Coordinates of C-alpha atoms and ligand atoms in Angstrom, one line a residue:
X839 CA -18.1 33.5 -79.5
X840 CA -16.6 34.9 -76.4
X841 CA -19.3 35.2 -73.2
X842 CA -18.3 38.2 -71.2
X843 CA -16.7 37.0 -67.6
X844 CA -16.3 33.6 -69.4
X845 CA -13.3 32.5 -67.0
X846 CA -15.9 32.7 -63.9
X847 CA -18.7 30.8 -65.2
X848 CA -19.0 26.9 -65.4
X849 CA -21.9 26.6 -67.7
X850 CA -24.3 29.1 -69.7
X851 CA -28.0 27.7 -68.9
X852 CA -29.8 30.4 -71.2
X853 CA -28.6 32.3 -73.8
X854 CA -29.5 35.7 -74.6
X855 CA -31.9 34.9 -77.4
X856 CA -33.5 31.8 -75.4
X857 CA -34.5 34.3 -72.7
X858 CA -35.9 36.7 -75.0
X859 CA -38.2 34.3 -76.9
X860 CA -39.5 33.4 -73.3
X861 CA -39.9 36.9 -71.9
X862 CA -41.8 37.5 -75.0
X863 CA -44.2 34.6 -74.4
X864 CA -44.5 35.8 -70.8
X865 CA -45.4 39.1 -71.9
X866 CA -48.1 37.7 -74.4
X867 CA -49.6 35.7 -71.9
X868 CA -49.9 38.3 -69.2
X869 CA -51.2 40.7 -71.6
X870 CA -54.2 38.1 -72.5
X871 CA -54.6 37.6 -69.0
X872 CA -55.1 41.5 -67.9
X873 CA -56.9 42.3 -71.2
X874 CA -59.1 45.4 -70.4
X875 CA -57.1 46.2 -67.1
X876 CA -53.9 47.8 -66.5
X877 CA -51.3 46.5 -64.2
X878 CA -49.2 47.7 -61.3
X879 CA -45.8 46.4 -61.6
X880 CA -43.6 46.1 -58.7
X881 CA -40.0 45.0 -59.1
X882 CA -37.9 43.8 -56.6
X883 CA -34.5 45.8 -56.6
X884 CA -31.9 45.1 -57.6
X885 CA -31.7 41.8 -59.1
X886 CA -35.2 42.2 -61.2
X887 CA -34.3 45.3 -63.0
X888 CA -33.5 43.6 -66.1
X889 CA -36.1 41.4 -66.6
X890 CA -38.6 44.2 -65.6
X891 CA -37.3 46.5 -68.2
X892 CA -37.8 43.8 -71.0
X893 CA -41.1 42.0 -69.4
X894 CA -42.7 45.7 -69.5
X895 CA -41.8 46.0 -73.0
X896 CA -43.7 42.8 -74.0
X897 CA -46.8 43.6 -72.2
X898 CA -49.3 45.5 -74.1
X899 CA -51.7 46.7 -71.9
X900 CA -51.2 49.5 -69.6
X901 CA -48.8 49.3 -66.6
X902 CA -47.3 51.4 -63.8
X903 CA -44.0 50.8 -62.4
X904 CA -43.0 50.8 -58.8
X905 CA -40.1 49.3 -57.1
X906 CA -39.2 47.7 -53.5
X907 CA -35.7 46.5 -51.8
X908 CA -36.0 44.0 -49.7
X909 CA -33.3 42.7 -47.3
X910 CA -33.1 39.2 -45.7
X911 CA -31.2 38.2 -43.0
X912 CA -29.0 34.8 -42.9
X913 CA -26.8 33.2 -44.9
X914 CA -27.3 31.4 -48.4
X915 CA -27.5 27.9 -46.7
X916 CA -29.9 29.2 -44.1
X917 CA -32.1 32.0 -44.7
X918 CA -33.7 33.2 -41.6
X919 CA -36.8 34.0 -43.4
X920 CA -36.7 37.3 -41.8
X921 CA -37.2 40.3 -44.0
X922 CA -37.4 44.1 -44.0
X923 CA -38.5 46.8 -46.7
X924 CA -35.3 48.6 -47.4
X925 CA -37.4 50.9 -49.9
X926 CA -41.1 51.1 -49.8
X927 CA -43.2 51.6 -52.7
X928 CA -43.9 55.1 -53.9
X929 CA -47.4 54.8 -54.7
X930 CA -50.6 53.0 -53.3
X931 CA -51.5 49.7 -54.6
X932 CA -55.0 49.9 -53.3
X933 CA -57.5 48.3 -55.8
X934 CA -54.7 47.7 -58.4
X935 CA -53.7 44.8 -60.1
X936 CA -50.2 44.0 -58.5
X937 CA -47.9 42.0 -60.7
X938 CA -44.5 41.4 -58.7
X939 CA -41.6 41.0 -60.8
X940 CA -38.7 39.0 -59.1
X941 CA -35.6 37.5 -60.3
X942 CA -35.2 34.2 -58.7
X943 CA -37.5 32.3 -56.0
X944 CA -34.9 30.5 -54.1
X945 CA -36.1 29.3 -50.6
X946 CA -39.2 31.4 -51.4
X947 CA -39.3 33.2 -48.0
X948 CA -38.6 36.9 -50.0
X949 CA -41.7 36.3 -52.3
X950 CA -43.7 34.9 -49.2
X951 CA -43.0 38.1 -47.2
X952 CA -43.6 40.5 -50.1
X953 CA -47.1 38.7 -51.4
X954 CA -48.4 39.0 -47.8
X955 CA -47.0 42.7 -47.7
X956 CA -48.9 43.4 -51.0
X957 CA -52.2 42.0 -49.9
X958 CA -52.1 44.1 -46.6
X959 CA -52.6 47.3 -49.2
X960 CA -56.0 46.2 -50.4
X961 CA -55.0 45.7 -54.1
X962 CA -57.4 44.1 -56.6
X963 CA -54.9 41.2 -57.2
X964 CA -51.5 40.1 -56.5
X965 CA -49.7 38.0 -59.0
X966 CA -46.0 37.2 -59.6
X967 CA -43.9 36.5 -62.4
X968 CA -40.5 35.3 -61.6
X969 CA -37.6 34.7 -64.0
X970 CA -36.1 31.7 -62.6
X971 CA -36.9 29.0 -59.6
X972 CA -35.0 26.7 -57.9
X973 CA -37.8 24.4 -57.0
X974 CA -35.7 22.2 -54.8
X975 CA -34.7 25.0 -52.4
X976 CA -38.3 26.1 -51.6
X977 CA -39.2 26.0 -48.1
X978 CA -42.6 27.6 -48.4
X979 CA -45.3 27.1 -50.6
X980 CA -45.4 30.2 -53.2
X981 CA -47.2 30.5 -56.4
X982 CA -45.2 31.9 -59.4
X983 CA -48.1 32.7 -62.0
X984 CA -45.7 33.4 -64.8
X985 CA -42.3 31.6 -64.7
X986 CA -39.3 31.9 -66.9
X987 CA -37.2 29.0 -66.6
X988 CA -36.7 26.5 -63.6
X989 CA -32.8 26.2 -62.6
X990 CA -30.9 23.8 -60.5
X991 CA -29.4 24.2 -57.0
X992 CA -26.8 26.0 -58.1
X993 CA -25.6 29.5 -57.7
X994 CA -26.5 31.3 -61.0
X995 CA -25.7 34.9 -62.4
X996 CA -26.3 37.1 -65.3
X997 CA -29.7 38.6 -66.4
X998 CA -29.6 41.0 -63.4
X999 CA -28.5 38.2 -60.8
X1000 CA -25.3 39.1 -58.9
X1001 CA -22.8 37.7 -56.9
X1002 CA -21.2 40.6 -54.8
X1003 CA -23.0 43.2 -57.1
X1004 CA -21.1 41.7 -60.0
X1005 CA -22.0 39.8 -63.3
X1006 CA -25.6 41.4 -63.5
X1007 CA -25.0 42.7 -66.8
X1008 CA -24.2 39.4 -68.2
X1009 CA -26.8 39.0 -70.8
X1010 CA -27.1 35.3 -70.5
X1011 CA -28.2 33.3 -67.4
X1012 CA -25.0 31.1 -66.1
X1013 CA -23.7 28.9 -63.2
X1014 CA -21.1 30.5 -61.3
X1015 CA -18.2 28.7 -60.7
X1016 CA -18.2 27.6 -57.0
X1017 CA -14.4 28.6 -56.8
X1018 CA -15.2 32.1 -57.7
X1019 CA -17.2 32.6 -54.1
X1020 CA -14.7 30.6 -52.3
X1021 CA -14.8 27.1 -50.9
X1022 CA -17.3 24.6 -50.2
X1023 CA -18.2 25.4 -46.6
X1024 CA -18.5 29.3 -47.3
X1025 CA -21.5 29.6 -49.7
X1026 CA -22.4 33.0 -50.9
X1027 CA -24.4 35.4 -48.5
X1028 CA -27.7 36.6 -50.1
Ligands
IMP2535 P1 -35.4 33.4 -51.2 O1 -36.1 34.5 -50.2 O2 -34.3 32.5 -50.8 O3 -36.3 32.8 -52.4 O4 -34.2 34.5 -52.0 C1 -34.4 35.2 -53.2 C2 -33.4 36.2 -53.3 O5 -31.8 35.8 -53.5 C3 -33.5 36.7 -54.9 O6 -34.2 37.8 -55.1 C4 -32.1 36.8 -55.4 O7 -31.5 38.1 -55.0 C5 -31.3 35.8 -54.4 N1 -30.8 34.7 -55.0 C6 -31.1 33.5 -54.4 N2 -30.4 32.8 -55.2 C7 -29.9 33.1 -55.9 C8 -28.5 32.5 -56.9 O8 -28.7 31.9 -57.6 N3 -28.1 33.9 -57.9 C9 -28.2 35.2 -57.5 N4 -29.1 35.4 -56.5 C10 -30.0 34.6 -55.8

């Protein structure tokens, strides 16, 4: 089978079918946990759009959808932890059950910032769904309530995740060949 962008990829970690099965499981768990309630899904642009689109259709309780965009400063190897909201919520989340939908938790700094940001808006609750997590890279403790998969400490693309805005439409999740993002001393800037 030919995989899109095949020459740029080192290995496929999760196929389209494996991702679909995992997202269905997460959706079923979320639907059980929030039975009788509605959820304010907050997707993080741009990486989480694919996961959000699939996850919301696997959830059987009512949802509202809002999006935020965050910029973080610093390089891949030394994220400063300084984050800024580039696009804020369009609707209030006061008294709502917020479920943040993120693509990948790397250092955890972005998510940490976002959880605090949401909590300050007086929601009924705040939880987190993340498609991927790189546990070896976490610098702060972040609670991910609904996790798709753990991945090794390598640069991954596909299923919404990019490098330099490419690969987001790859249906699987794959490790990018290091030579694509240049030499060993210049890892990608996130
Ligand atoms: P954190 O603040 O270090 O946890 O960074 C989280 C953000 O960095 C994610 O939302 C992604 O946009 C980006 N990121 C981290 N690791 C990767 C990766 O392996 N591939 C693509 N994007 C990544």
